[in-house]
PDB file of C-alpha atoms in Angstrom:
ATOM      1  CA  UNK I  17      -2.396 -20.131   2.503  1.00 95.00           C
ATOM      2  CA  UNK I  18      -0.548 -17.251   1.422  1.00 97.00           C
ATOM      3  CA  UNK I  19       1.227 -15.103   4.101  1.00 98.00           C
ATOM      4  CA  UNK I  20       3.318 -12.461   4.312  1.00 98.00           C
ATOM      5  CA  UNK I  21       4.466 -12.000   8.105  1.00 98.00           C
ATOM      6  CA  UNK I  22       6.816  -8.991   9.183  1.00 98.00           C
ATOM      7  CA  UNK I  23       8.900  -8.591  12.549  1.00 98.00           C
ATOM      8  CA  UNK I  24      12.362  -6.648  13.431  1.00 97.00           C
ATOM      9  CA  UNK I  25      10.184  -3.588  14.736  1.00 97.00           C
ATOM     10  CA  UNK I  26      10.807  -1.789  18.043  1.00 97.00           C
ATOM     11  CA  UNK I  27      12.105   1.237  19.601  1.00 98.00           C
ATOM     12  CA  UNK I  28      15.314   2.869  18.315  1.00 97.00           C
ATOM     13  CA  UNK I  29      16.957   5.820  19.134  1.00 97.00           C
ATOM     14  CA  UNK I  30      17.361   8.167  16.333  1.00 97.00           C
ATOM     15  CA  UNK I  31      20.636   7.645  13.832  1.00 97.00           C
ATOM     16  CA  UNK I  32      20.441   3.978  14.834  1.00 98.00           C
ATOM     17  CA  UNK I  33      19.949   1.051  12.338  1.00 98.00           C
ATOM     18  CA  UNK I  34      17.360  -1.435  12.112  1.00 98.00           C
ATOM     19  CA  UNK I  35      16.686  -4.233  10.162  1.00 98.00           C
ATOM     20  CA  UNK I  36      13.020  -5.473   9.080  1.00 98.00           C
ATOM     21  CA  UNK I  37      11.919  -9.122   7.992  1.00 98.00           C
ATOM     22  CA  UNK I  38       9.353 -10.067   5.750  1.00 98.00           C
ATOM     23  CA  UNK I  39       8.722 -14.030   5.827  1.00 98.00           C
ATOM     24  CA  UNK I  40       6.199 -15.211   2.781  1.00 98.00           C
ATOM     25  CA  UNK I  41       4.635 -18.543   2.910  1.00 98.00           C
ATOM     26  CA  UNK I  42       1.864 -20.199  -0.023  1.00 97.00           C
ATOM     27  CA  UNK I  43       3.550 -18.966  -2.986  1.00 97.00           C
ATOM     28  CA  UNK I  44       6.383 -19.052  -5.382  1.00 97.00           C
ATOM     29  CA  UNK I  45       8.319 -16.160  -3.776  1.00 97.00           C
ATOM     30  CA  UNK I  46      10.420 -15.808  -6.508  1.00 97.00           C
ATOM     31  CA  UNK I  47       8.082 -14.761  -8.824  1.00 96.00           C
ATOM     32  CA  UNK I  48       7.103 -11.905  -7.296  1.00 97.00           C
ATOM     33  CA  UNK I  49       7.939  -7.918  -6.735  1.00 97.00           C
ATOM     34  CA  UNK I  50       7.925  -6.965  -3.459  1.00 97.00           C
ATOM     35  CA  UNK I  51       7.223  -3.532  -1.744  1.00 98.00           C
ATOM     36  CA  UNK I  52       7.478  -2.492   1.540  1.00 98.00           C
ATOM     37  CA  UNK I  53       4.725   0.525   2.620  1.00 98.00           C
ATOM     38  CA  UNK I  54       4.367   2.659   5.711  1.00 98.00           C
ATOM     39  CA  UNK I  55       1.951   4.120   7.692  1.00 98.00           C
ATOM     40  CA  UNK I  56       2.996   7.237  10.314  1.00 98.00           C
ATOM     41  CA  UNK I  57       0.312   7.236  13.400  1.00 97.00           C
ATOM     42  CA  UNK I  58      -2.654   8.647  12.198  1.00 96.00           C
ATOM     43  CA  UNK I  59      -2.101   9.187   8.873  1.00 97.00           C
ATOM     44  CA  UNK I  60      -1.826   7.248   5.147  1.00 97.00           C
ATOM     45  CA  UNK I  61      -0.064   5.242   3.383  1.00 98.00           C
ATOM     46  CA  UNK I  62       3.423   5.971   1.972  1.00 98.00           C
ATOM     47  CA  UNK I  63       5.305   3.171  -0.507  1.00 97.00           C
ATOM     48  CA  UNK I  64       9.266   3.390   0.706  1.00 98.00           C
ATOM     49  CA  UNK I  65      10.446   0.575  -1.144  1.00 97.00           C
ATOM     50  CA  UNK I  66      10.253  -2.398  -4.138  1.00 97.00           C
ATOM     51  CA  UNK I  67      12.407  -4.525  -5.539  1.00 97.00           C
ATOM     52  CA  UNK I  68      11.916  -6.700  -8.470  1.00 96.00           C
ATOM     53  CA  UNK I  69      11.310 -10.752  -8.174  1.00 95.00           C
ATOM     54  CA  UNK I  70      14.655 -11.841  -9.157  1.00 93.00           C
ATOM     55  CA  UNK I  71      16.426  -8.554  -7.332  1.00 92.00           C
ATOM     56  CA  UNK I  72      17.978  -6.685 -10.166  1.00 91.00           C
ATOM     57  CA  UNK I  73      16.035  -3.548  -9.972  1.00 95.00           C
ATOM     58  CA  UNK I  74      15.072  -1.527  -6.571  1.00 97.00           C
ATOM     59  CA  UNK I  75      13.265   1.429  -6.528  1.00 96.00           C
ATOM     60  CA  UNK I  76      13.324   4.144  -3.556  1.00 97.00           C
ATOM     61  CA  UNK I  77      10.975   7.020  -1.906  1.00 97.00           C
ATOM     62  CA  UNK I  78      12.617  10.032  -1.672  1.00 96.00           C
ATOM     63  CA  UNK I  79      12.498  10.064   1.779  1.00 97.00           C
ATOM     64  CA  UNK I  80      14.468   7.039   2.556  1.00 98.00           C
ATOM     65  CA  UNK I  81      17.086   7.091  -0.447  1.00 97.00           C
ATOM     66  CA  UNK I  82      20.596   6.640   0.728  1.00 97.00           C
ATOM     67  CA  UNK I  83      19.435   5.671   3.847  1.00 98.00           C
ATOM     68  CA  UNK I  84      17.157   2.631   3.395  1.00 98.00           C
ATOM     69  CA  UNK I  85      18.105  -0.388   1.575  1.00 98.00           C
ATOM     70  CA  UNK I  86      15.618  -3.140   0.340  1.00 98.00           C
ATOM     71  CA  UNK I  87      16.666  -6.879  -0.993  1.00 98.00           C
ATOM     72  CA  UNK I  88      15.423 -10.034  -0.584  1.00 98.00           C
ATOM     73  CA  UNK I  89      16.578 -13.881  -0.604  1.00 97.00           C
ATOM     74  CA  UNK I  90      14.643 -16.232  -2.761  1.00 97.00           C
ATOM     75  CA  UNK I  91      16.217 -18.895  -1.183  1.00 97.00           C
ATOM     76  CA  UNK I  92      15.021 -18.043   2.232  1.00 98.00           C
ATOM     77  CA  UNK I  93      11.433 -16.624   0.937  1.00 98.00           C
ATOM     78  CA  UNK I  94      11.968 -13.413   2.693  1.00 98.00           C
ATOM     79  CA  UNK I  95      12.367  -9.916   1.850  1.00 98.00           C
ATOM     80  CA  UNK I  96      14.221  -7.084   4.297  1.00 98.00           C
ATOM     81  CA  UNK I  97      14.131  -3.527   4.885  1.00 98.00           C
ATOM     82  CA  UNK I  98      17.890  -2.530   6.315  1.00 98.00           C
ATOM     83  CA  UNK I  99      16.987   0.962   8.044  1.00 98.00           C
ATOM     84  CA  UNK I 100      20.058   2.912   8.712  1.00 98.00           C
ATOM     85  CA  UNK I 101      20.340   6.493  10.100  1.00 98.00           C
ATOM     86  CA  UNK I 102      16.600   6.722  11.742  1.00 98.00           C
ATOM     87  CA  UNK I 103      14.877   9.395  12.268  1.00 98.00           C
ATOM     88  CA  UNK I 104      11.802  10.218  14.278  1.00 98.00           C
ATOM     89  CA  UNK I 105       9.871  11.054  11.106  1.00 97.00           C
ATOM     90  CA  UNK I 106      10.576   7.004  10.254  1.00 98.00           C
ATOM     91  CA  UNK I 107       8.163   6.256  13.324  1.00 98.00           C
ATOM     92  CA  UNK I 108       5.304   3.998  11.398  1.00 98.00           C
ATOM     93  CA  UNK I 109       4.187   1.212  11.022  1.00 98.00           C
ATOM     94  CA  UNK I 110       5.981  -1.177   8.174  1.00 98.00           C
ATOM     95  CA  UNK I 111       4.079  -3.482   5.716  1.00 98.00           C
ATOM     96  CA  UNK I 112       5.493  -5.811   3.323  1.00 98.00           C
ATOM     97  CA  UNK I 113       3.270  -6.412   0.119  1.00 98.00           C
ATOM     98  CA  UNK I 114       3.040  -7.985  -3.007  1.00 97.00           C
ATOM     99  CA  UNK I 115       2.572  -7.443  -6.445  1.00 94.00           C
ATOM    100  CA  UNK I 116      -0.409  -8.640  -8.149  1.00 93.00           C
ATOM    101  CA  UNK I 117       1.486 -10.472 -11.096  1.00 89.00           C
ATOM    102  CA  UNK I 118       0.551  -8.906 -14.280  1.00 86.00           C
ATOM    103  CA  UNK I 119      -0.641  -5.327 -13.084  1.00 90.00           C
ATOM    104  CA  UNK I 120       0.174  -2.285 -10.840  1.00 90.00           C
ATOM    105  CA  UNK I 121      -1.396  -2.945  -7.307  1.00 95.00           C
ATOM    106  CA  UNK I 122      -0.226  -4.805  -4.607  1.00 97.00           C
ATOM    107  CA  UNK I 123      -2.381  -7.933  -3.542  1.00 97.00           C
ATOM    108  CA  UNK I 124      -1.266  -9.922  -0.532  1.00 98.00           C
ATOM    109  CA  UNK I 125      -0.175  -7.332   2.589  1.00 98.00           C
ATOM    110  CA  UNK I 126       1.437  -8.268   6.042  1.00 98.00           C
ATOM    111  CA  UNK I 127       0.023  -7.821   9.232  1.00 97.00           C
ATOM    112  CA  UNK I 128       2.946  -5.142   9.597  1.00 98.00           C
ATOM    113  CA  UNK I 129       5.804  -4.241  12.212  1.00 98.00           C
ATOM    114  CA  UNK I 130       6.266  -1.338  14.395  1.00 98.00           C
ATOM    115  CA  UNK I 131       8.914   0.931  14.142  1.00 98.00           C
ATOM    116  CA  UNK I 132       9.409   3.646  16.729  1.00 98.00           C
ATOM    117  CA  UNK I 133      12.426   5.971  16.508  1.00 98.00           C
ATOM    118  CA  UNK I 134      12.782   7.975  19.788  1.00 97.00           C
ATOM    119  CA  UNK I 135      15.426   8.754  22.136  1.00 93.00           C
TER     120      UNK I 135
ATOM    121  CA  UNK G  18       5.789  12.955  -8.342  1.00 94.00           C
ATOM    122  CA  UNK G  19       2.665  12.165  -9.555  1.00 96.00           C
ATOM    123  CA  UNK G  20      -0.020  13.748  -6.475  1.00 97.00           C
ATOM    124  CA  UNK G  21      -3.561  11.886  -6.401  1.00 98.00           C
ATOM    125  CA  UNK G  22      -5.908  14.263  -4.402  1.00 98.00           C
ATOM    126  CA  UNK G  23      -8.940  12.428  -2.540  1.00 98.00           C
ATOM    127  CA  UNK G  24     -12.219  14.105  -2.128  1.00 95.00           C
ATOM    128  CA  UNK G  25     -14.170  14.182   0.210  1.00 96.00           C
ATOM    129  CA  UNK G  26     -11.633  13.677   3.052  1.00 97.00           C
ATOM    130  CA  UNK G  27     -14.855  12.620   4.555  1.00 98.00           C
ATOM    131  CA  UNK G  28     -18.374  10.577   3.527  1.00 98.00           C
ATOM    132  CA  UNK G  29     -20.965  10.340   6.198  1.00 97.00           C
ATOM    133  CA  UNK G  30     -23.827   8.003   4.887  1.00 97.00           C
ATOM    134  CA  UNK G  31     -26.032   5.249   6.642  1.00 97.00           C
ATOM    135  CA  UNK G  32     -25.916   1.739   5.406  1.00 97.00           C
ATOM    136  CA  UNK G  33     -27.780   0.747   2.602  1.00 97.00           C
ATOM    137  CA  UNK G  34     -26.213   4.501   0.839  1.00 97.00           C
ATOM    138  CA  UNK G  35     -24.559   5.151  -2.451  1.00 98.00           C
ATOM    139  CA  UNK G  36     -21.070   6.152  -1.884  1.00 98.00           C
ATOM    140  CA  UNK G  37     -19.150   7.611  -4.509  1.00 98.00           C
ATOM    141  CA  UNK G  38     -15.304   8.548  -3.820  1.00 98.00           C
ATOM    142  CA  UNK G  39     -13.194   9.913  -5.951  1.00 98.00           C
ATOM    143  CA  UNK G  40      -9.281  10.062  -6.825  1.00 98.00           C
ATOM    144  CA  UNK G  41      -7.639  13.136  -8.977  1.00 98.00           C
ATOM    145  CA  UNK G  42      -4.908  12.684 -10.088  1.00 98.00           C
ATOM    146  CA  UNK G  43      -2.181  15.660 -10.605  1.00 98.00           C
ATOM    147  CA  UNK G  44      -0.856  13.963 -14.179  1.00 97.00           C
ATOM    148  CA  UNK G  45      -2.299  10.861 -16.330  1.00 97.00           C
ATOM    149  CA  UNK G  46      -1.666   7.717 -14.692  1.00 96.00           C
ATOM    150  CA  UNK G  47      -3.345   5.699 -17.527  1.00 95.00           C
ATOM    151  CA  UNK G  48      -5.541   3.000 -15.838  1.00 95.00           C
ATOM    152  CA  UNK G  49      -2.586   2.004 -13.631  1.00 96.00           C
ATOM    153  CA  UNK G  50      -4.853   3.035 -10.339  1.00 97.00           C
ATOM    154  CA  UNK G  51      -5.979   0.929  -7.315  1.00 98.00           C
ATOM    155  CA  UNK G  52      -8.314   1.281  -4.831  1.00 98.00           C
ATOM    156  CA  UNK G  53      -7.680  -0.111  -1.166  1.00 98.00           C
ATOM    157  CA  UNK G  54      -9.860  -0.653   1.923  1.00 98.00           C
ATOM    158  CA  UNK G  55      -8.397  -0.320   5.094  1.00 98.00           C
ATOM    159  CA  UNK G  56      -9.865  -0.698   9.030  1.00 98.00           C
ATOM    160  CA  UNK G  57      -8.548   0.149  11.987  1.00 96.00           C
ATOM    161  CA  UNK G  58      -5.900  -1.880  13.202  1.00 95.00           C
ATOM    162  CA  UNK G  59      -5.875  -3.648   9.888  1.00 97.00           C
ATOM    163  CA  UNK G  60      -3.506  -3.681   6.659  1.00 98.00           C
ATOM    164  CA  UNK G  61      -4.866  -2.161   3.307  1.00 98.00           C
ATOM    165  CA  UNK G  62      -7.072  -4.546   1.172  1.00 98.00           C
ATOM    166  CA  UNK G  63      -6.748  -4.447  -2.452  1.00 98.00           C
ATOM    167  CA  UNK G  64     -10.035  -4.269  -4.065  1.00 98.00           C
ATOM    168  CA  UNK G  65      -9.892  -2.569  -7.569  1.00 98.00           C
ATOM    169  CA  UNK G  66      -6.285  -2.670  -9.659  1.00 98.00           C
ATOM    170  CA  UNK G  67      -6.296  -1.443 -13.368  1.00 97.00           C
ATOM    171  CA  UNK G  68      -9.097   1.364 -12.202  1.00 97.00           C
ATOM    172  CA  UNK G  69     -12.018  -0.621 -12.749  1.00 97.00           C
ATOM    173  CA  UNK G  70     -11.262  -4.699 -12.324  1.00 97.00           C
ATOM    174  CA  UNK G  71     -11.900  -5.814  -8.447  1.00 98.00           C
ATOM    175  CA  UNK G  72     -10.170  -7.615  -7.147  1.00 97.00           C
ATOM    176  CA  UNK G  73     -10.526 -11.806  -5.908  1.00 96.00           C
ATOM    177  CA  UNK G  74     -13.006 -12.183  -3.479  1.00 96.00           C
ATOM    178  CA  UNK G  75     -14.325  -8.270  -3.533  1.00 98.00           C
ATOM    179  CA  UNK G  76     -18.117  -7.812  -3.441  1.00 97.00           C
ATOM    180  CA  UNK G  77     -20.012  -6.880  -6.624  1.00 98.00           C
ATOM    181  CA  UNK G  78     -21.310  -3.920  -4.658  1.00 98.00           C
ATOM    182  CA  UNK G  79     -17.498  -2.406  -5.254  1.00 98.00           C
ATOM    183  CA  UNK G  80     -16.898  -0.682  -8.898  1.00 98.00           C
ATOM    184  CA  UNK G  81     -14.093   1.356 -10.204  1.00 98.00           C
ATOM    185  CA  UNK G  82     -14.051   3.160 -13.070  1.00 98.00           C
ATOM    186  CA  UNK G  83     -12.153   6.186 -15.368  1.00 97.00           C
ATOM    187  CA  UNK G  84      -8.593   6.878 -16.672  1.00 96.00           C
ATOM    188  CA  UNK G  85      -6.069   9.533 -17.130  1.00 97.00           C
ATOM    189  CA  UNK G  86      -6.519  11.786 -14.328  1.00 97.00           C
ATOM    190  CA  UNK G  87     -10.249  11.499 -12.941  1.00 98.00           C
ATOM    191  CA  UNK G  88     -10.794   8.154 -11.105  1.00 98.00           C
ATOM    192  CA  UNK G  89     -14.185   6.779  -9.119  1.00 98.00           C
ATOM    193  CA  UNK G  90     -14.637   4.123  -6.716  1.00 98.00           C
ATOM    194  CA  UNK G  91     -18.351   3.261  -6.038  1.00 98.00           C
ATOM    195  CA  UNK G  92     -19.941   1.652  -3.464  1.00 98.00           C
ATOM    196  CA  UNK G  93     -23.620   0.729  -4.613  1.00 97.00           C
ATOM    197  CA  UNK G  94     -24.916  -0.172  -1.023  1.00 97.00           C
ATOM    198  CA  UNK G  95     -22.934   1.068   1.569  1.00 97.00           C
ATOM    199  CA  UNK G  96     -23.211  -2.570   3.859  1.00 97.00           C
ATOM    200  CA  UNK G  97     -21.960  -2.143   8.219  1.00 96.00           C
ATOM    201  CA  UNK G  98     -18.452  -3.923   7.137  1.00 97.00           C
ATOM    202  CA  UNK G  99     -17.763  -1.050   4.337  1.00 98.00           C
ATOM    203  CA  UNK G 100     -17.588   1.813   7.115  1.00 96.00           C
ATOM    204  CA  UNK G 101     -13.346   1.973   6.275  1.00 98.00           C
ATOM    205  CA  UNK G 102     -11.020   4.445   5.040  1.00 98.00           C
ATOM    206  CA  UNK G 103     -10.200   4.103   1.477  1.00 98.00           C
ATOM    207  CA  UNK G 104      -7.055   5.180  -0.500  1.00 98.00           C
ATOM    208  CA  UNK G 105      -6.380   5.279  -4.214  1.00 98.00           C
ATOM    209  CA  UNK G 106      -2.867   4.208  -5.548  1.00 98.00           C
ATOM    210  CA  UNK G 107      -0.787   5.025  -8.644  1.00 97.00           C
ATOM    211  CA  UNK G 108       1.739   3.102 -10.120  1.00 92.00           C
ATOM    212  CA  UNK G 109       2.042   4.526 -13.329  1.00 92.00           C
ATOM    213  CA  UNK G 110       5.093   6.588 -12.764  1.00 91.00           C
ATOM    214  CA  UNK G 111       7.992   6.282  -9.976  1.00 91.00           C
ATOM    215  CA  UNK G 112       7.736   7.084  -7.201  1.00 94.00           C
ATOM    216  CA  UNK G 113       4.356   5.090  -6.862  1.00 95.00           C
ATOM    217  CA  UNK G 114       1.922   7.682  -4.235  1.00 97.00           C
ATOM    218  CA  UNK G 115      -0.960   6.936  -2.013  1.00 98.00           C
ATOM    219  CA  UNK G 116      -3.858   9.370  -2.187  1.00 98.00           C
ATOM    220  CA  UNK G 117      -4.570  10.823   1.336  1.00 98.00           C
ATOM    221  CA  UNK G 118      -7.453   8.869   2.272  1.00 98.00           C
ATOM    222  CA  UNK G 119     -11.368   9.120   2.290  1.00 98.00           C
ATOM    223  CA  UNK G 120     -13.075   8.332   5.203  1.00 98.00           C
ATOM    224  CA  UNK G 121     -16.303   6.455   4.728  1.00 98.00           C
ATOM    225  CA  UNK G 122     -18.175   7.052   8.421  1.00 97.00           C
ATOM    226  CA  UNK G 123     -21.752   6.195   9.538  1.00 93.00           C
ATOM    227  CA  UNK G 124     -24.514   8.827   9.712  1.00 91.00           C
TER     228      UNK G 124
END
């Protein structure tokens, strides 16, 4: 069936690096946008993240430009988030999604990751 | 950045209840709005893309509808399983924004 299954969270101390995973299973991978969205305890969603299905084109939140980098290997079916220069605001959990093809939503979400940035 | 504004933060009905949320948004986003359901402990669902189509496997009981800046999601009989938080989504212009959430508790 088709999965989406994150992992690379944990606890970091703020200013380090960390690098998330998204493995996708049940579909042509490299067909696909991908986006990664995150969710700060207790509160909504925020997008941080997409990049297009072949990887030309990668869009950023303000909040993480310059310091967040998204890509993805078709090859390997999996996307990444490379997370450098944390902060404690960064604390949230991290899904991976997809786009529906066609339209402007995103269909198919992970189970998502845990980051916590905290000395 | 395009801001979508959710109102009310919060709907207390009783199953069985009309629900009627709605999603402002602070420029036209055409019809590119979604609508997702999400539980506690659980990732966001996708259940209405293009402001009024829902999406595979989402009950009839779901409907979205407007354009431009005014958007609705409808719940015709609020069922248990529906008691969620929901949160409209634009993707019309970048950087794509969440609305802040409307809480759909029980009476």
């Amino acid at each position: 069936q088709v999965q989406l299954v994150e992992s690379g969270g944990g606890v970091v101390q703020p200013g380090r690096s960390l690098r998330l995973s998204c493995a996708a299973s049940g579909f042509t991978f490299s067909s696909y946008g991908m986006h990664w969205v995150r969710q700060a305890p207790g509160k909504g969603l925020e997008w941080v993240a997409a990049i297009f299905y072949d990887g030309t084109n990668k869009k950023y939140a303000d909040s993480v430009k310059g310091r967040f980098t998204i890509s993805r290997d078709n090859s390997k079916n999996t996307l990444y988030l490379q997370m450098n220069s944390l902060r404690a605001e960064d604390t949230a959990v991290y899904y991976c999604a997809r786009d529906l093809l066609g339209h402007y939503a995103m269909d198919v979400w992970g189970q998502g990751t845990t980051v916590t940035v905290s000395s | 950045e395009i801001v979508l504004t959710q109102s009310p933060a919060t709907l207390s009905l009783s199953p069985g209840e009309r629900a009627t949320l709605s999603c402002r948004a602070s420029q036209s986003v055409s019809s590119y709005l979604a609508w997702y359901q999400q539980k506690p402990g659980q990732a966001p669902r996708l259940l209405i893309y293009d402001a009024s189509n829902r999406a595979t496997g989402v009950p009839a009981r779901f409907s979205g509808s407007g354009s431009g800046t005014d958007f609705t999601l409808t719940i015709s009989s609020l069922e248990p399983e529906d008691f969620a938080v929901y949160y409209c989504h634009q993707r019309s212009n970048w950087p794509q924004t969440f609305g802040q959430g409307t809480k759909v508790e029980i009476k």
